[in-house]
Coordinates of C-alpha atoms in Angstrom, one line a residue:
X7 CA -24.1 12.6 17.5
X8 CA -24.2 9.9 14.8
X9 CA -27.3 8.3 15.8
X10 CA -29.6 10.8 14.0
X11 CA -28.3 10.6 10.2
X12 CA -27.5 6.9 10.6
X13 CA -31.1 6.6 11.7
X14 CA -32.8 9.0 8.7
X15 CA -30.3 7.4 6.2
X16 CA -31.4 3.7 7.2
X17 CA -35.7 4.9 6.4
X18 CA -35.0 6.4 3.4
X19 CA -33.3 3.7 2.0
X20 CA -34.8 1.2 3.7
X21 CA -39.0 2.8 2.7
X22 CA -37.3 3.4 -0.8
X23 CA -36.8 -0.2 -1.3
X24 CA -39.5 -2.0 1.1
X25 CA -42.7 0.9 0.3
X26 CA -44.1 -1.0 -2.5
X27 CA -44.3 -4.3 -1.0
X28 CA -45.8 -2.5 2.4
X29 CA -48.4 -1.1 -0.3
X30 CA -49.1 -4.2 -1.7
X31 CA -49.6 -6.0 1.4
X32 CA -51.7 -3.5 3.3
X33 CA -54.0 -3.2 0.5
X34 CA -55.0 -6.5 1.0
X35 CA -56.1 -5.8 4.5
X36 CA -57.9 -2.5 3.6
X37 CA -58.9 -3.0 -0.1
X38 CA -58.1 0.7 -0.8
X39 CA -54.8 1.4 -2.4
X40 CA -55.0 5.1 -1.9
X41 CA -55.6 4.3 1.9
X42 CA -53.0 1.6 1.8
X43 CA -50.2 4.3 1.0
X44 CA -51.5 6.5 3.8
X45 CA -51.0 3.9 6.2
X46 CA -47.3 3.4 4.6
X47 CA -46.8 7.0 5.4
X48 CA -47.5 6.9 8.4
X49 CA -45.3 3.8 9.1
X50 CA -42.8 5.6 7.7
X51 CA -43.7 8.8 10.2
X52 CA -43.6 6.2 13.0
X53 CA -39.9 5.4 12.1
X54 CA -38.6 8.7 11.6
X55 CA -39.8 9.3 15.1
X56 CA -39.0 6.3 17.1
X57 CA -35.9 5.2 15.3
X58 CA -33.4 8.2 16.3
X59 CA -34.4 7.4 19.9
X60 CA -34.4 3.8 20.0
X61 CA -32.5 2.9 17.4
X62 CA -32.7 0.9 14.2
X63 CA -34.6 -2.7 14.4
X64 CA -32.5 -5.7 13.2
X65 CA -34.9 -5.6 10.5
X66 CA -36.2 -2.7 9.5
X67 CA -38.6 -3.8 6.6
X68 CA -40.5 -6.0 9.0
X69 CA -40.8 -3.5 11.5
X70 CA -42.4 -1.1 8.9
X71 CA -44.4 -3.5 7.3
X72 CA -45.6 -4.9 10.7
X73 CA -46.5 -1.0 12.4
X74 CA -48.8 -0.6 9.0
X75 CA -50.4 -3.4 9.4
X76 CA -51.5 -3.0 13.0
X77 CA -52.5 0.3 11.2
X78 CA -54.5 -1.0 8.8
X79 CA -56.4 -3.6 11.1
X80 CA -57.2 -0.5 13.7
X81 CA -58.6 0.9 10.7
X82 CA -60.7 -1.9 9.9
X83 CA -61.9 -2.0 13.5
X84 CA -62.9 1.4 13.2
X85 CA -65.1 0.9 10.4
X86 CA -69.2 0.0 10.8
X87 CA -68.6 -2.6 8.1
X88 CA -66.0 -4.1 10.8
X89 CA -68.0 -7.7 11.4
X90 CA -68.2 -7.8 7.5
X91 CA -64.3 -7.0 7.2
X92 CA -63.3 -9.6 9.7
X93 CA -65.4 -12.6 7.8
X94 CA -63.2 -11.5 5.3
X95 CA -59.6 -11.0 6.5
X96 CA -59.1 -13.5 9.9
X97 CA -59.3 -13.1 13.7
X98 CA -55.7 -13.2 13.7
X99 CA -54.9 -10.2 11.9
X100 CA -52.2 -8.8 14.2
X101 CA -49.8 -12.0 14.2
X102 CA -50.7 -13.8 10.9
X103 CA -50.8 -12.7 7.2
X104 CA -54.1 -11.9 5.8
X105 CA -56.1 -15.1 4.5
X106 CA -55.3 -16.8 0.8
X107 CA -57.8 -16.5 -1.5
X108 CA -59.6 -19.9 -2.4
X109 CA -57.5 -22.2 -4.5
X110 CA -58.0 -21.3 -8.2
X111 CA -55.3 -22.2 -10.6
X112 CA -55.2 -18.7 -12.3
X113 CA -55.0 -17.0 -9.4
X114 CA -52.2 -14.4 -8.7
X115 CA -50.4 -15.3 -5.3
X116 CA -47.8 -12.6 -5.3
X117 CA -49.2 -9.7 -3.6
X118 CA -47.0 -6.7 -5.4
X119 CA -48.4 -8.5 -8.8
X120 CA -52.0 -7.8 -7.4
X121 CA -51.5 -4.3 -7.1
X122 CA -49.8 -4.0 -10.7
X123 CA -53.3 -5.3 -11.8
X124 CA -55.1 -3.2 -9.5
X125 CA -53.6 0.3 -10.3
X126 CA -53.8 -1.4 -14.0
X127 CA -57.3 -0.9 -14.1
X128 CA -59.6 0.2 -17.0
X129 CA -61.2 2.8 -15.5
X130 CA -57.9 5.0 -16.2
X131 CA -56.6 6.5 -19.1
X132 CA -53.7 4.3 -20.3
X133 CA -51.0 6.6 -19.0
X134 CA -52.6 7.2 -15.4
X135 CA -52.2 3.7 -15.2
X136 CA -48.5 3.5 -15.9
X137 CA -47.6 6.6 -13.7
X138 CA -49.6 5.5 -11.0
X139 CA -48.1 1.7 -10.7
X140 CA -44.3 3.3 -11.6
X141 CA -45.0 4.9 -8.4
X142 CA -46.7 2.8 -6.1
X143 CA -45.0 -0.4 -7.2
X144 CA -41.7 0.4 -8.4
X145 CA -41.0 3.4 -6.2
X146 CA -39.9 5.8 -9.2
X147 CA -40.3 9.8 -8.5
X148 CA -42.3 11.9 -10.3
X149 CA -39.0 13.3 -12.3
X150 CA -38.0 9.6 -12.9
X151 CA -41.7 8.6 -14.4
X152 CA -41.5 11.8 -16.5
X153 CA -38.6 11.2 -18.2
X154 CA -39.4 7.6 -18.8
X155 CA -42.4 8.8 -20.6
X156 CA -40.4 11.6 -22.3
X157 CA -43.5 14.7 -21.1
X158 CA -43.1 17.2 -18.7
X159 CA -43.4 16.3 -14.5
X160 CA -46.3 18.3 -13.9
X161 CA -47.9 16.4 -16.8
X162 CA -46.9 12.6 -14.7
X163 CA -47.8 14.8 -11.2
X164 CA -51.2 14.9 -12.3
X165 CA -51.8 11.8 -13.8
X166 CA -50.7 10.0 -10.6
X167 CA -53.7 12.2 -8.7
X168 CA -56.4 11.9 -11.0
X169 CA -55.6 8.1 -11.3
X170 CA -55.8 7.8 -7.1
X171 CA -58.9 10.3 -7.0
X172 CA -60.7 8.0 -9.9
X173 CA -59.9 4.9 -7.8
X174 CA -61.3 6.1 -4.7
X175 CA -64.1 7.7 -6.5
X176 CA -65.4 4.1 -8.3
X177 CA -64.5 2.3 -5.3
X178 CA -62.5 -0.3 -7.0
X179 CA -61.3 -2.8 -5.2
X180 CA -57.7 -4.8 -4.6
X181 CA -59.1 -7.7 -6.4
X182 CA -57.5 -10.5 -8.8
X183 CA -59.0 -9.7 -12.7
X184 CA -60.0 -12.8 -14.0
X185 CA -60.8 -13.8 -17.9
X186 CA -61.3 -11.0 -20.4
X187 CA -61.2 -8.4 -17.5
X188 CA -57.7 -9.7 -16.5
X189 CA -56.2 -9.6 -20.4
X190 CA -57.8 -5.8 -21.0
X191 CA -55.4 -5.1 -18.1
X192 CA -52.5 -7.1 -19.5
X193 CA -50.9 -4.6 -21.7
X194 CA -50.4 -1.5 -19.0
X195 CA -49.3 -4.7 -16.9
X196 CA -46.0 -5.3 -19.1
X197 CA -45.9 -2.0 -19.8
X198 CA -45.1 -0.9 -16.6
X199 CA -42.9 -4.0 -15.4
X200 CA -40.7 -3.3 -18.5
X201 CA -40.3 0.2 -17.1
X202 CA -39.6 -0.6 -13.5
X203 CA -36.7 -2.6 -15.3
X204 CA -35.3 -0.5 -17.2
X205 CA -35.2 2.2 -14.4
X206 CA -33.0 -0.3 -12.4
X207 CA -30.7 -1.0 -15.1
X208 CA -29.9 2.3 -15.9
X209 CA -31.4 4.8 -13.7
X210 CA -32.6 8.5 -14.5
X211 CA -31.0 10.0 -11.8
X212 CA -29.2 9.7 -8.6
X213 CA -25.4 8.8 -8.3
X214 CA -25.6 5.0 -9.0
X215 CA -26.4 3.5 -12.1
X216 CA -28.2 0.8 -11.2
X217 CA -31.0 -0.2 -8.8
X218 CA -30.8 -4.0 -8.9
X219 CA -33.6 -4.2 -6.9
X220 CA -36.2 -2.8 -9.5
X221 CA -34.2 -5.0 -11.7
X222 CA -34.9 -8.1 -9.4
X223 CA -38.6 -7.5 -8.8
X224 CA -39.6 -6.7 -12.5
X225 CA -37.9 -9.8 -13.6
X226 CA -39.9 -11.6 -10.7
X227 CA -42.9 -10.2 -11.7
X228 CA -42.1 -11.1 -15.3
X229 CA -41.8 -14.6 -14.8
X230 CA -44.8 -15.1 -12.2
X231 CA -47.1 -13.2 -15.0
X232 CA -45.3 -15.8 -17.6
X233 CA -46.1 -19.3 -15.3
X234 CA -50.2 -17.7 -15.2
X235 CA -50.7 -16.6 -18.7
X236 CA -48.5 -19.3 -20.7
X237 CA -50.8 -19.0 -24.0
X238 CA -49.4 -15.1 -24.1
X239 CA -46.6 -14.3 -26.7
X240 CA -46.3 -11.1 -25.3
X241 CA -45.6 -12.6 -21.4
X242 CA -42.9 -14.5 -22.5
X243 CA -41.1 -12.0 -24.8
X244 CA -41.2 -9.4 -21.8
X245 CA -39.7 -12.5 -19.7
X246 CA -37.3 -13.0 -22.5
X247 CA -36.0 -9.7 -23.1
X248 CA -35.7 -9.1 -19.2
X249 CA -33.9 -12.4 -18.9
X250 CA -31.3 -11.0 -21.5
X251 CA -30.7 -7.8 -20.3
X252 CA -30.1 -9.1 -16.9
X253 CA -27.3 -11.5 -18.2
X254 CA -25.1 -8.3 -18.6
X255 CA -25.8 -6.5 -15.2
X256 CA -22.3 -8.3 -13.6
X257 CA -20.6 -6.6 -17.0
X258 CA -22.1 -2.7 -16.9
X259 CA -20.2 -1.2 -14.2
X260 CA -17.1 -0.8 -13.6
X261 CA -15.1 -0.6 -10.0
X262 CA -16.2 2.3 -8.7
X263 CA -20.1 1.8 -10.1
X264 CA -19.0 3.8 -13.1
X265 CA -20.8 2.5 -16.9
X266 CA -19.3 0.4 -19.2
X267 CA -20.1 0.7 -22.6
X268 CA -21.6 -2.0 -24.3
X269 CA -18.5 -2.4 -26.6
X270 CA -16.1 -2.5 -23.5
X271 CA -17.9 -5.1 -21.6
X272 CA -16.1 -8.1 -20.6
X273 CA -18.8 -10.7 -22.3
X274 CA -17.1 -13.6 -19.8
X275 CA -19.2 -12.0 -17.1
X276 CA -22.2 -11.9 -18.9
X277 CA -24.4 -14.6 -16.8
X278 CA -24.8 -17.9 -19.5
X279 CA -27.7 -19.3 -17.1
X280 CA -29.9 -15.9 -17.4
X281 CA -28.9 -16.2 -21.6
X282 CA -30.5 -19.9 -21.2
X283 CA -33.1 -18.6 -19.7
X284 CA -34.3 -16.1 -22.4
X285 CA -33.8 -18.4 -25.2
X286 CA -36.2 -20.5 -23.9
X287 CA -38.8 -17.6 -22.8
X288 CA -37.9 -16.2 -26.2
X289 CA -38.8 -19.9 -28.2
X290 CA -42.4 -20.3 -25.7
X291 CA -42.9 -16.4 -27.3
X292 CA -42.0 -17.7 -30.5
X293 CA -44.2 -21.1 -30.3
X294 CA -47.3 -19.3 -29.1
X295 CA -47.7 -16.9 -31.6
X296 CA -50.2 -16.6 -33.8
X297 CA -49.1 -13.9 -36.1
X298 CA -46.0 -11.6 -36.0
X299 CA -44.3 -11.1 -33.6
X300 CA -45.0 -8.6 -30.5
X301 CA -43.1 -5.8 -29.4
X302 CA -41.5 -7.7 -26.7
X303 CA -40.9 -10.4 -28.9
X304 CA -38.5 -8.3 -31.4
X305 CA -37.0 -6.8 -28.6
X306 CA -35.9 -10.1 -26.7
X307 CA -34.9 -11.2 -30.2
X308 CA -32.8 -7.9 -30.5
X309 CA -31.2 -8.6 -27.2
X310 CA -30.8 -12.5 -27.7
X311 CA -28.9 -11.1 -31.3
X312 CA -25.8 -9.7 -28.9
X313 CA -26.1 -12.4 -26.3
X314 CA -25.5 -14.7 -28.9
X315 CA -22.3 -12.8 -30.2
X316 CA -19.5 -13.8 -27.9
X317 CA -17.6 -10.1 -29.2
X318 CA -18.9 -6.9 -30.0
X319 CA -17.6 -7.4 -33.4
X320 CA -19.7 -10.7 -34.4
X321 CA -23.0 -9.0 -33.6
X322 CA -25.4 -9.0 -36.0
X323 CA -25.7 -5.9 -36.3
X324 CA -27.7 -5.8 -40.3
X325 CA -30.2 -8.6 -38.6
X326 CA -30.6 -5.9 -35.4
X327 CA -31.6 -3.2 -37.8
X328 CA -33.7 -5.2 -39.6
X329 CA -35.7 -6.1 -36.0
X330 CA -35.6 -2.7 -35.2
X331 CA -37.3 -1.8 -38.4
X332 CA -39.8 -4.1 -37.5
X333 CA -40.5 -2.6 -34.1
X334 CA -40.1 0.6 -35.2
X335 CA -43.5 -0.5 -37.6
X336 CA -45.1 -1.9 -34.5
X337 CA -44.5 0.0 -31.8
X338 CA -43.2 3.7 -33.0
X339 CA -41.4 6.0 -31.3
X340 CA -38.6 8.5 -31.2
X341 CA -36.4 6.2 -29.1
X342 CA -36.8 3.2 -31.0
X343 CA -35.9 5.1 -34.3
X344 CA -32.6 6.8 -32.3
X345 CA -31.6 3.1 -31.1
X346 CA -32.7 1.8 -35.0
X347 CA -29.8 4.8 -36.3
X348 CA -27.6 3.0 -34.2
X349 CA -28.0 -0.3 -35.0
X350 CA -28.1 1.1 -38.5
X351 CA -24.5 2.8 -37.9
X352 CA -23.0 -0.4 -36.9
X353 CA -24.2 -2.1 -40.4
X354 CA -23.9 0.6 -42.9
X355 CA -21.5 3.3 -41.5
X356 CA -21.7 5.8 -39.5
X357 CA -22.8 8.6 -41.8
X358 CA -26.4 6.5 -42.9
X359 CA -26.5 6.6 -38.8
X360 CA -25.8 9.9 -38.5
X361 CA -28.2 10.8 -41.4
X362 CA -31.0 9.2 -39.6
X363 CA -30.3 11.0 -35.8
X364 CA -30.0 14.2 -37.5
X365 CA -33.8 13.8 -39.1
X366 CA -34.9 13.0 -35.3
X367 CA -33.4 16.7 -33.8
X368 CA -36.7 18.0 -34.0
X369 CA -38.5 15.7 -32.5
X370 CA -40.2 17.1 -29.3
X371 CA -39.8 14.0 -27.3
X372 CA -36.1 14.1 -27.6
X373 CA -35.6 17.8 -27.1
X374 CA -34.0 17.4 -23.9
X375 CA -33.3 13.6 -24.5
X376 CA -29.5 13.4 -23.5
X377 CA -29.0 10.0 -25.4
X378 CA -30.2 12.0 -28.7
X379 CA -26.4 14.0 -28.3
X380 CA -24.7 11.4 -27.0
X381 CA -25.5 8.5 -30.0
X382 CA -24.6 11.7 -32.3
X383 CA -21.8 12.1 -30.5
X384 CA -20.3 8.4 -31.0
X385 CA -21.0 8.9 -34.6
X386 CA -19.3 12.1 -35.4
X387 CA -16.3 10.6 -33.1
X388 CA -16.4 7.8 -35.9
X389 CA -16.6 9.9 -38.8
X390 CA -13.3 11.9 -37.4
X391 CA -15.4 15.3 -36.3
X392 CA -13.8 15.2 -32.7
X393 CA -14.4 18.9 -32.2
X394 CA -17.9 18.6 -32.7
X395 CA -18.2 15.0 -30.8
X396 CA -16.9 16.8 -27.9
X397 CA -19.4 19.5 -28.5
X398 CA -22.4 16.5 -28.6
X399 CA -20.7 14.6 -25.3
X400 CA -21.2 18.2 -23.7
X401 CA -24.7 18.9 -24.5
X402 CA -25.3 15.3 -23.0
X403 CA -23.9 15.7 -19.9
X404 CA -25.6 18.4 -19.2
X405 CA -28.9 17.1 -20.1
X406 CA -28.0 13.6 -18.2
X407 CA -29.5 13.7 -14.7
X408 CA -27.4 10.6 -13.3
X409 CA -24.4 11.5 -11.6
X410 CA -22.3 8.5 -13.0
X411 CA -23.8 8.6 -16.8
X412 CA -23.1 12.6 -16.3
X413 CA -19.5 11.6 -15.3
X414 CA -18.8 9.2 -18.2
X415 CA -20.1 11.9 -20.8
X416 CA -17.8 14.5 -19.7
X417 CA -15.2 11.6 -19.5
X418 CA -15.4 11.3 -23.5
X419 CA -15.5 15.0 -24.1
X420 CA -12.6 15.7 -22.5
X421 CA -10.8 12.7 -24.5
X422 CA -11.8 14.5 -27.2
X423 CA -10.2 18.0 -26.2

């Protein structure tokens, strides 16, 4: 009786975590990324067929990623261009990995890295790039990419078509951008390995918090990208800023997977070695700069400002606004002004804060923003307007579409009832 759900839980979780890199791979066989997540598909119908019957492999990633490649090389056997393919891919498809590409020392060896480029292309718009690798590479839904980008899902829904439609249309290939053609790319690239990240270290929706895994794989990416572009500012301040955030994963949750706020986290767990690691990612940033500073760059140097404070009350917090300020003239948007208001809070009090979040109300972007009530929140809490902080910590939680963020909003209304 158990077999089934055991069965159907084990593929979701299991093509949830394992999809990209069965993406990646296959589309090195089949140079076709829309027909590389076909054949993931129907790896994944395979499983959900054979898997309640016969139960589930030792391991289950290899068997999905081995039934779409056999897939993929039937595919390729299919084809008229077969004699051409084979040149290219190996007699031994079936039992060994598809063939390295010649030695070259700027080439990209890390298959899921390839496909960032890939679906990184110029041919798409900016933001058909982004939705399309969020969801081939890092697995987000179309809800999860939305709200990341702060526009409706239908808006992300049709992005991610177009962008697979113009791919197969131009016939662009899984190939490795080289030169000028790999640094046009370059920007989508850390844009969208910031934001498989930041999904995994504080996700948009679901009943955990975080998703270590997208945290693990950006911060791989990040420092593959940083070892074969070591002349890019940029590169290394993503690295850096990822390596920081990262120190603090052991310190964000509590027991039960529940958050803990920034100011309650025990900074003894924070992981030193991962701190090490961004200062020096953060110094190569620094040391390879030509001008000012990048966005990544004053965001690492944001985050390396409250790994260096060993409590929450020796942050800098006057320095931290001053960076935000910076960023905010960079790179703006609504949510870098709404985290400037706090950092401004913290230096000046909380009513020059609160005089800053109230000017960002109307802001579109953050109409249904739940972080926009809940920063408001904190600062009518510190200004002694409990009945309306509880009337802010509301409105988040029901705008917050994580079960545990949900849980630690209402948490802090009710302390204030």
């Amino acid at each position: 009786m158990t077999a089934q759900p055991t069965a159907a839980h084990a593929i979701e979780t299991v093509f949830r975590l394992e999809s990209p890199r069965i993406v990646a791979g296959v589309a090195r066989i089949v140079r076709d990324i829309g027909i590389a997540e076909e054949l993931a598909q129907d790896a994944l119908v395979a499983a959900l067929e054979r898997w309640p019957r016969e139960g589930v492999p030792d391991n289950p990633g290899a068997w999905l990623t081995a039934t779409a490649r056999h897939r993929a090389v039937d595919l390729v056997r299919r084809r008229e261009t077969y004699a051409r393919k084979l040149a290219e891919i190996g007699r031994d498809l079936e039992t060994t990995a598809p063939p390295e590409e010649p030695a070259d020392p700027d080439d990209i060896d890390d298959d899921l890295l390839r496909l960032v480029f890939t679906t990184c292309h110029p041919v798409l718009s900016p933001g058909a790039r982004t939705a399309l690798t969020l969801r081939l590479v890092g697995g987000l839904t179309t809800t999860e990419i939305a709200r990341a980008h702060l526009v409706p899902e239908p808006t992300i829904a049709q992005r991610i078509v177009r962008a697979k439609r113009t791919l197969a249309t131009k016939n662009i290939a899984f190939e490795v951008p080289y030169g000028p053609d790999r640094e046009a790319r370059l920007g989508s690239v850390l844009d969208v390995i910031y934001l498989i990240f930041n999904e995994g270290y504080a996700a948009t929706a679901g009943d955990d918090w975080l998703r270590p895994g997208l945290c693990e794989d950006a911060l791989r990416l990040a420092r593959v990208l940083s070892g074969l572009m070591p002349g890019e500012p940029e590169v290394h301040g993503l690295t850096a800023l990822l390596e920081f955030q990262a120190s603090r994963t052991a310190a964000r949750t509590g027991p039960d997977g529940e958050p803990v706020l920034l100011k309650d986290q025990n900074r003894r767990r924070w992981n030193r070695m991962l701190i090490a690691r961004g200062v020096r990612a953060l110094g190569r940033a620094e040391a390879t700069a030509a001008g000012a500073p990048g966005p990544y760059a004053l965001q690492a140097a944001i985050a390396a400002c409250h790994a260096h404070a060993y409590t929450y009350e020796e942050t800098d917090w006057r320095a931290i606004a001053t960076l935000y300020g910076l960023l905010a003239a960079r790179a703006p948007s609504p949510v870098v002004e709404l985290n400037r208001a706090v950092a401004v809070s913290m230096a000046d009090g909380p009513a020059a804060g609160l005089k800053l979040v109230d000017a960002l109300a109307a802001t579109p972007a953050l109409r249904d923003y739940h972080l926009l009530p809940s920063v408001r929140g904190d600062l009518l809490d510190r200004l002694g307007r409990t009945a309306e902080a509880r009337e802010e910590f509301v409105r988040a939680a029901k705008l917050a579409r994580n079960g545990k963020e949900r849980d630690l909003l209402l948490r802090r209304a009710r302390e204030h009832g």
